[in-house]
PDB file of N, CA, C and O in Angstrom:
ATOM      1  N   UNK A   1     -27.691 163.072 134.936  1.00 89.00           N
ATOM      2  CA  UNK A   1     -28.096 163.028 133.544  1.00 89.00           C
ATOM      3  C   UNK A   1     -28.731 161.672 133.258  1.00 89.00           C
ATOM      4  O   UNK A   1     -28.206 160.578 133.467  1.00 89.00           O
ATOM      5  N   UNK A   2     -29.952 161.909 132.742  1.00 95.00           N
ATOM      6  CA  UNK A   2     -30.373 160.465 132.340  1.00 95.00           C
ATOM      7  C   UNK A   2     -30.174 160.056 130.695  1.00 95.00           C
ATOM      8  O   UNK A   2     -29.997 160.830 129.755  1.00 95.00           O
ATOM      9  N   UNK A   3     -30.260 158.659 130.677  1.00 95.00           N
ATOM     10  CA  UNK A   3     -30.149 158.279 129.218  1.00 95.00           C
ATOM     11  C   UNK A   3     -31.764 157.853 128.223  1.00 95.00           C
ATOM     12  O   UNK A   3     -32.566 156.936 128.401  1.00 95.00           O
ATOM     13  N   UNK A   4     -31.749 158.432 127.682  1.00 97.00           N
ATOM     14  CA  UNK A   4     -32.873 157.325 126.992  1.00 97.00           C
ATOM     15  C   UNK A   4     -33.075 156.542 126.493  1.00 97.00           C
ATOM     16  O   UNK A   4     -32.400 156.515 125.464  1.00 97.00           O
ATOM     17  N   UNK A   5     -33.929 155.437 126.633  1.00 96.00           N
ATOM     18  CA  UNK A   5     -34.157 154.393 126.364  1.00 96.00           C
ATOM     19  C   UNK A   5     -33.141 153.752 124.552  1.00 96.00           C
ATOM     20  O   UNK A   5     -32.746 152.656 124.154  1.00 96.00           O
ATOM     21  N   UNK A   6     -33.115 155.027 124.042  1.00 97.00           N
ATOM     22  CA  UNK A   6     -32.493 154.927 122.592  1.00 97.00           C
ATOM     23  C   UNK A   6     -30.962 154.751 122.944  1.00 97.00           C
ATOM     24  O   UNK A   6     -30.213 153.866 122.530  1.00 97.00           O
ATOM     25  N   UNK A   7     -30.590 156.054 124.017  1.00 97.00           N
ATOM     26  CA  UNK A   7     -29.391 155.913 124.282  1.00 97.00           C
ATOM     27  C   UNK A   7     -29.048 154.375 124.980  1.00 97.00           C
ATOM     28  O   UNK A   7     -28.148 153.671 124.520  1.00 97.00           O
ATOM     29  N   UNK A   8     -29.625 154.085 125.783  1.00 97.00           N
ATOM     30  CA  UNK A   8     -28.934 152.895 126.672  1.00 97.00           C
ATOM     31  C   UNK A   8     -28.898 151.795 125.559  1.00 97.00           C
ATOM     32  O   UNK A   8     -27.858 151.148 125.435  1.00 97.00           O
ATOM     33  N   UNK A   9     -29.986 151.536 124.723  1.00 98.00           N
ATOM     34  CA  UNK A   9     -30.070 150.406 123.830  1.00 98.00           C
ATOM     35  C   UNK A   9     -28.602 150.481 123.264  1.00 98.00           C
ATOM     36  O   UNK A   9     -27.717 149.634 123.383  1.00 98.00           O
ATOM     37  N   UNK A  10     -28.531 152.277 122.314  1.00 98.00           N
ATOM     38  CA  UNK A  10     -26.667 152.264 121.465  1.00 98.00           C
ATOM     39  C   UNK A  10     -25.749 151.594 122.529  1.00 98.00           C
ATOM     40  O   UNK A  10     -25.218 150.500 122.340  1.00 98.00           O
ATOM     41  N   UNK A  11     -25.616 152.266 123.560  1.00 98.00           N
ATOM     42  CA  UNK A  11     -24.958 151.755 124.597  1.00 98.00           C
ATOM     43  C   UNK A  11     -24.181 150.145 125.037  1.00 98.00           C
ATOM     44  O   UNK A  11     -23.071 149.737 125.380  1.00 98.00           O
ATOM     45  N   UNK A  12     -25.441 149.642 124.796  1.00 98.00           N
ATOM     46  CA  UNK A  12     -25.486 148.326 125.087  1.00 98.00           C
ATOM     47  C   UNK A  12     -24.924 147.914 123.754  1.00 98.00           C
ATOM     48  O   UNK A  12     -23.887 147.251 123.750  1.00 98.00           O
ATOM     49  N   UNK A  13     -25.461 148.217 122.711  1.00 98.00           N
ATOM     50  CA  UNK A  13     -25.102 147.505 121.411  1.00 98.00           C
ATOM     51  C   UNK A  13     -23.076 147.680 121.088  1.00 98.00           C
ATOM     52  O   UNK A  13     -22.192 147.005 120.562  1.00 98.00           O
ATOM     53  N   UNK A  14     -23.181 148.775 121.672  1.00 98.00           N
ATOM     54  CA  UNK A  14     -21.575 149.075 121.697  1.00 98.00           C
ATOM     55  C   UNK A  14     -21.103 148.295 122.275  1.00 98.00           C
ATOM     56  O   UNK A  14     -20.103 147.785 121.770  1.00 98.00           O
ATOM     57  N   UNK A  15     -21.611 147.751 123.750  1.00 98.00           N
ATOM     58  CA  UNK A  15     -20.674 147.044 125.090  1.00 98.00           C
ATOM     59  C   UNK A  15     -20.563 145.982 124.231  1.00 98.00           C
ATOM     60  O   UNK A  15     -19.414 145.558 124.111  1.00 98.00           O
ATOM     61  N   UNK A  16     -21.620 145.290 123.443  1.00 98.00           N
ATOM     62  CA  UNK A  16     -21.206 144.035 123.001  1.00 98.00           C
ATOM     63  C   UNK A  16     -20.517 143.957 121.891  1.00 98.00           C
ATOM     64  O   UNK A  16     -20.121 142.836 121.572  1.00 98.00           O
ATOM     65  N   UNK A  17     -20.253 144.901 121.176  1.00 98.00           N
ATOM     66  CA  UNK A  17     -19.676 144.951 119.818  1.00 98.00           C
ATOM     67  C   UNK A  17     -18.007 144.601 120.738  1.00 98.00           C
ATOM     68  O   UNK A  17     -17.325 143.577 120.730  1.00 98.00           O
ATOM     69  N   UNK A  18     -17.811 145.796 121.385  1.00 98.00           N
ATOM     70  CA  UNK A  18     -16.861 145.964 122.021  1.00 98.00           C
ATOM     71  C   UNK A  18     -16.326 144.669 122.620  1.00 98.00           C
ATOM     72  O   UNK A  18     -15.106 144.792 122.719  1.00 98.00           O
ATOM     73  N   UNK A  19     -16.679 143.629 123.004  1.00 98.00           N
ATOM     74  CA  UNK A  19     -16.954 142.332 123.694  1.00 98.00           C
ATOM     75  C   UNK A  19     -16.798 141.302 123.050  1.00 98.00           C
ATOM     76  O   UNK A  19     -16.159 140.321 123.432  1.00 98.00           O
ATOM     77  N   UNK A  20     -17.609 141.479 121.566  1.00 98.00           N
ATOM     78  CA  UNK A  20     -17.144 140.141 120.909  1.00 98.00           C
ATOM     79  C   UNK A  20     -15.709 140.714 119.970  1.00 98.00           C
ATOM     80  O   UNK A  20     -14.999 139.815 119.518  1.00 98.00           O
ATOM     81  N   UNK A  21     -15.350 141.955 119.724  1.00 98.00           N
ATOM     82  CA  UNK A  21     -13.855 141.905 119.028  1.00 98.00           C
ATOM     83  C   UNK A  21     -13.184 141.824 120.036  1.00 98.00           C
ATOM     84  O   UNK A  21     -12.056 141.480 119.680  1.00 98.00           O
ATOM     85  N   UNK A  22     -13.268 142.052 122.043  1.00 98.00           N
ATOM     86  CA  UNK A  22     -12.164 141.412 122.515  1.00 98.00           C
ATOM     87  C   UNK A  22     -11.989 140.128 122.503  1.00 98.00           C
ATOM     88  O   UNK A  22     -10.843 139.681 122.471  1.00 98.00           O
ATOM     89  N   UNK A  23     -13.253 139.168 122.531  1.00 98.00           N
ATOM     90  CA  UNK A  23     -13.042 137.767 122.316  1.00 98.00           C
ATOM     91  C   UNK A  23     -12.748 137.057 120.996  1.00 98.00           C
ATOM     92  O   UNK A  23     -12.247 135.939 120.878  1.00 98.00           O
ATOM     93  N   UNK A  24     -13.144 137.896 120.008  1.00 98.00           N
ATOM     94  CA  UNK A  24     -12.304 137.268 118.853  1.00 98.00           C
ATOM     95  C   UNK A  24     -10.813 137.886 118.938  1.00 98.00           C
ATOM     96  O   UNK A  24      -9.849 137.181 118.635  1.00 98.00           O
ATOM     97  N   UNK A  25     -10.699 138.846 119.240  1.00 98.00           N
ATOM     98  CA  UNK A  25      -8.918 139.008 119.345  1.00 98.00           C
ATOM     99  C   UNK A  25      -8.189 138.071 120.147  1.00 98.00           C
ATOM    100  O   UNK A  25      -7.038 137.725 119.883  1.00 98.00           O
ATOM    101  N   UNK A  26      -8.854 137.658 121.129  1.00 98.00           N
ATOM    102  CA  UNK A  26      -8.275 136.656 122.365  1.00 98.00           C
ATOM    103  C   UNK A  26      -8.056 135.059 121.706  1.00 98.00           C
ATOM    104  O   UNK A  26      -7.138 134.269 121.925  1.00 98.00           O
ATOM    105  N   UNK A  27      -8.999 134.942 121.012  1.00 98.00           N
ATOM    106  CA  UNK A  27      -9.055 133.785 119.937  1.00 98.00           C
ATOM    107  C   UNK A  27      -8.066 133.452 118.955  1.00 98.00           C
ATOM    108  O   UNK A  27      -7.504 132.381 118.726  1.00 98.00           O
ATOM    109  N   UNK A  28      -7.959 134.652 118.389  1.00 98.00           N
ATOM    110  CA  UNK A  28      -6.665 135.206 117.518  1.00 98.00           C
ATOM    111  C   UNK A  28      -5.266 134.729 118.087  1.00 98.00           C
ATOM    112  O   UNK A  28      -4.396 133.939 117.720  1.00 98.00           O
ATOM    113  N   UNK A  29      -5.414 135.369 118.892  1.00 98.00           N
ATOM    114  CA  UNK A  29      -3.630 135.300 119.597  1.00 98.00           C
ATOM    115  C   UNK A  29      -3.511 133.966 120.407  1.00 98.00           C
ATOM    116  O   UNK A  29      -2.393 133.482 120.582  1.00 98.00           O
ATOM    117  N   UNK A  30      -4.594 133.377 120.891  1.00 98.00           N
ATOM    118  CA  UNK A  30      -4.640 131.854 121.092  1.00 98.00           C
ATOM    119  C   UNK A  30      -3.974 130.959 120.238  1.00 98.00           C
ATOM    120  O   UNK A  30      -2.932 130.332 120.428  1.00 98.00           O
ATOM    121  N   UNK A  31      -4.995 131.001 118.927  1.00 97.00           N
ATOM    122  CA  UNK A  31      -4.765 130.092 117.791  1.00 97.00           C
ATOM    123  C   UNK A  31      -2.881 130.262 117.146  1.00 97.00           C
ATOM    124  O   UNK A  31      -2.196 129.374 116.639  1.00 97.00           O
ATOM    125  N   UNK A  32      -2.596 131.352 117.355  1.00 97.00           N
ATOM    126  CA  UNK A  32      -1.573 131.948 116.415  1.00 97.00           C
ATOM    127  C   UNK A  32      -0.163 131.225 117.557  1.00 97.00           C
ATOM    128  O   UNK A  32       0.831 130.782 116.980  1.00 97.00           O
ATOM    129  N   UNK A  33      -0.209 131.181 118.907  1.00 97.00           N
ATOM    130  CA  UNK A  33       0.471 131.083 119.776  1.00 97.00           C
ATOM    131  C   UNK A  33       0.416 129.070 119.552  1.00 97.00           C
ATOM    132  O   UNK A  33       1.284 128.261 119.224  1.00 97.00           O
ATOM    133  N   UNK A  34      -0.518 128.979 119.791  1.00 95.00           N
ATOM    134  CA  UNK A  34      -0.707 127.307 119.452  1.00 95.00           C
ATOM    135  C   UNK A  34      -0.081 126.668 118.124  1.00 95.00           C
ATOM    136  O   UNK A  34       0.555 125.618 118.046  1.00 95.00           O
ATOM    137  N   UNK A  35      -0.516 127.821 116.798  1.00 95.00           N
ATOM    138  CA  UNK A  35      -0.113 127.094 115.869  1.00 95.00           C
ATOM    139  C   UNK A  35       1.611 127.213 116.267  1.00 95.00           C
ATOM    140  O   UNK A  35       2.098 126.147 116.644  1.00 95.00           O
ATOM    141  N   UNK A  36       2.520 128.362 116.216  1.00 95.00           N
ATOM    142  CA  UNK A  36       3.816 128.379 116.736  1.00 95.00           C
ATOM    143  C   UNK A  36       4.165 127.451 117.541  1.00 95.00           C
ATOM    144  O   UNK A  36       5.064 126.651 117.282  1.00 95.00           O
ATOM    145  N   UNK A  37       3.416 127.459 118.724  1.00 93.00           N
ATOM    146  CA  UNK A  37       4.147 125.843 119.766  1.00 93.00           C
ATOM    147  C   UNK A  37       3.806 124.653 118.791  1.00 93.00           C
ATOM    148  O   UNK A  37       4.204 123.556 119.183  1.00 93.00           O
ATOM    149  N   UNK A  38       3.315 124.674 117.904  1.00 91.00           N
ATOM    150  CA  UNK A  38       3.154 123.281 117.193  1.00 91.00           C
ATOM    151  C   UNK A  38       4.073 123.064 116.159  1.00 91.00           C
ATOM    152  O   UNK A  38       4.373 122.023 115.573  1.00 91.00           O
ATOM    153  N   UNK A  39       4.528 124.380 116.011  1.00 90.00           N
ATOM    154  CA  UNK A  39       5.428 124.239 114.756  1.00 90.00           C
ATOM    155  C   UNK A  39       6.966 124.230 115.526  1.00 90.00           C
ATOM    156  O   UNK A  39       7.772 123.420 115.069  1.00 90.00           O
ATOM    157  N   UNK A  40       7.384 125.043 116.608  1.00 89.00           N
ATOM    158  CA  UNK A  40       8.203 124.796 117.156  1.00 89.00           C
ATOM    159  C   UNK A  40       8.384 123.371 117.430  1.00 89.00           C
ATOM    160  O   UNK A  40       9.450 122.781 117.256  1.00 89.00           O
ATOM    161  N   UNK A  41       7.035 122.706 117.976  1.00 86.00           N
ATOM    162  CA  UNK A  41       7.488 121.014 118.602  1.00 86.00           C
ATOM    163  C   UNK A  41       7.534 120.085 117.073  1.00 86.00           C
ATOM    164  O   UNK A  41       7.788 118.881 117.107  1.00 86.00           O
ATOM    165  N   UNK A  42       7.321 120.638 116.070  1.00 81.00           N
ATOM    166  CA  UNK A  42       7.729 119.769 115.151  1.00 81.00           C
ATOM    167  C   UNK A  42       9.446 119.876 114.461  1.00 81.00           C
ATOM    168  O   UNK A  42      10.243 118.985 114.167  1.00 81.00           O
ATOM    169  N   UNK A  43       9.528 121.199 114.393  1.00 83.00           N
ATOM    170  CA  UNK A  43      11.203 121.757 114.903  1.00 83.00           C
ATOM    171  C   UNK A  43      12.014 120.394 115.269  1.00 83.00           C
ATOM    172  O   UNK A  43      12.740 119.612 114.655  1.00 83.00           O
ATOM    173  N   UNK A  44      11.392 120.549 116.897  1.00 84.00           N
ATOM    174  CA  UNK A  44      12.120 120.223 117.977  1.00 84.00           C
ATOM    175  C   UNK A  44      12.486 118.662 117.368  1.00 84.00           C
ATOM    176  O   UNK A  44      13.641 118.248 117.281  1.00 84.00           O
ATOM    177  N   UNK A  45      11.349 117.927 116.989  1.00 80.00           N
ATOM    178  CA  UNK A  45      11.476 116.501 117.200  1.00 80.00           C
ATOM    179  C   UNK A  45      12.448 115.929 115.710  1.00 80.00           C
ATOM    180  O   UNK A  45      13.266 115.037 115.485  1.00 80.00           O
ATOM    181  N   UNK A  46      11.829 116.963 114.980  1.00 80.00           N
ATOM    182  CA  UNK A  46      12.858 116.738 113.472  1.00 80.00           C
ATOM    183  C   UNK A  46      14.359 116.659 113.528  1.00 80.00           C
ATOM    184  O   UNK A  46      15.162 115.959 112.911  1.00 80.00           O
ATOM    185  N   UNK A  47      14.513 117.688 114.556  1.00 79.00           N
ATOM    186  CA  UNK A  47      16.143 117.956 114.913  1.00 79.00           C
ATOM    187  C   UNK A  47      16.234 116.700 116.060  1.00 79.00           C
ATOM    188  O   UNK A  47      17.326 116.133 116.102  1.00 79.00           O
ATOM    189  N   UNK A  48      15.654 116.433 116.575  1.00 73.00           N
ATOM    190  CA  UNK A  48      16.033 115.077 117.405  1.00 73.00           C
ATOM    191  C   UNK A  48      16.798 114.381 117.197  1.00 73.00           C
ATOM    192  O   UNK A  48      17.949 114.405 117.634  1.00 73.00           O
ATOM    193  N   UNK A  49      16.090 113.247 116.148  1.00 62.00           N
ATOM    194  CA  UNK A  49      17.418 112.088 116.063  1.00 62.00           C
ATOM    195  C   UNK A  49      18.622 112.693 115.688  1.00 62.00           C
ATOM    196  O   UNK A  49      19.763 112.461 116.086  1.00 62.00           O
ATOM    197  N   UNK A  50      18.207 113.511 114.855  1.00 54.00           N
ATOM    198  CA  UNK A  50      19.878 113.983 114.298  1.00 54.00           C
ATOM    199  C   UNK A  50      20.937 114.121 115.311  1.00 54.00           C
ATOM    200  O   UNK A  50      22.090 113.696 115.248  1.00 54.00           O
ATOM    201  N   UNK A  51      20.287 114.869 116.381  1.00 49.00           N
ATOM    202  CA  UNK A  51      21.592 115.125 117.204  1.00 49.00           C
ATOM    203  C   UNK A  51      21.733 113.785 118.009  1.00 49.00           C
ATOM    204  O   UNK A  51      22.859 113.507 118.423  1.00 49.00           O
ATOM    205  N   UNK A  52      20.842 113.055 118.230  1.00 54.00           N
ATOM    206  CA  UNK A  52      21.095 111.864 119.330  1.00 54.00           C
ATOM    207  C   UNK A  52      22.014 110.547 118.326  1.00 54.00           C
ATOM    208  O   UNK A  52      22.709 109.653 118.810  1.00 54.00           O
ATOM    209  N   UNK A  53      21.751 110.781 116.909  1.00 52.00           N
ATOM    210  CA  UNK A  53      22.260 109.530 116.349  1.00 52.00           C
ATOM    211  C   UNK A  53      24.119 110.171 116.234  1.00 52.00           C
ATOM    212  O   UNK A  53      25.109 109.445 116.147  1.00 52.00           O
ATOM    213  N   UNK A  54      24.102 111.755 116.273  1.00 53.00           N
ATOM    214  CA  UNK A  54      25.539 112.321 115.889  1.00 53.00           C
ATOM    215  C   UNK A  54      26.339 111.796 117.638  1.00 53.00           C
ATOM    216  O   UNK A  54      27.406 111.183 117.661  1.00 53.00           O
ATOM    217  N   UNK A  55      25.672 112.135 118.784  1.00 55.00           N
ATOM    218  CA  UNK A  55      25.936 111.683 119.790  1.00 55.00           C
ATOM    219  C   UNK A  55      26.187 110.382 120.208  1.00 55.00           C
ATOM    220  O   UNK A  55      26.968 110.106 121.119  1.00 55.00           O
ATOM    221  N   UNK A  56      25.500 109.522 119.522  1.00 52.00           N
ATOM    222  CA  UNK A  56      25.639 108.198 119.933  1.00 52.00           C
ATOM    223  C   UNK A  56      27.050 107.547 119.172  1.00 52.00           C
ATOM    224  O   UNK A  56      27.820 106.602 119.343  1.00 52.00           O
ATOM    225  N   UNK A  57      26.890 108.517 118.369  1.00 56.00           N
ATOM    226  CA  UNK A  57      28.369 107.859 116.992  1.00 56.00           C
ATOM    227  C   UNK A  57      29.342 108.351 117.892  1.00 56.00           C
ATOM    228  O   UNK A  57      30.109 107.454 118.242  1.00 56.00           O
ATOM    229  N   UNK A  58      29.620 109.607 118.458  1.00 53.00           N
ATOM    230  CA  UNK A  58      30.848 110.585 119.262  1.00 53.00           C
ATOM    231  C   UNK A  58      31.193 108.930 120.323  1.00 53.00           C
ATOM    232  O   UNK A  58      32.287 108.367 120.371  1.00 53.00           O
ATOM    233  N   UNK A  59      29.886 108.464 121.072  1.00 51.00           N
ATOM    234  CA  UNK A  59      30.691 107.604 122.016  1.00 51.00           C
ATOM    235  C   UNK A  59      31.174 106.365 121.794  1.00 51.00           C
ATOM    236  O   UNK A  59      31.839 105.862 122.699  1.00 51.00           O
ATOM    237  N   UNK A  60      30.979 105.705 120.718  1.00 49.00           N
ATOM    238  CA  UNK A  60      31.276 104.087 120.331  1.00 49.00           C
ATOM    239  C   UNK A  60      32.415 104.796 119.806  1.00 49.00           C
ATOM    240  O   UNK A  60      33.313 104.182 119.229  1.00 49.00           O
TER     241      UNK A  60
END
């Protein structure tokens, strides 16, 4: 079966449609994963001293 020239053009216009919403989805779940590790490591460091200054008091 051949395509015509009309068909292959839709074709093509699809592959890329198809192409840039996987790369903006990939973008998506990038950004969203990054912002979380950033918010986790601000978590992390907030709770820091707290526990190291409660620790340091336990040993004197």
């Amino acid at each position: 079966m051949r395509l015509t020239p009309e068909e292959l053009a839709a074709r093509n216009r699809r592959n890329v449609a198809i192409a840039a919403g996987l790369v903006v989805f990939i973008i998506l779940v990038f950004g969203v994963t990054v912002l979380k590790l950033a918010n986790n490591a601000d978590d992390r460091d907030a709770a820091t001293p707290v526990a190291e200054a409660g620790a340091g008091e336990a040993v004197q």
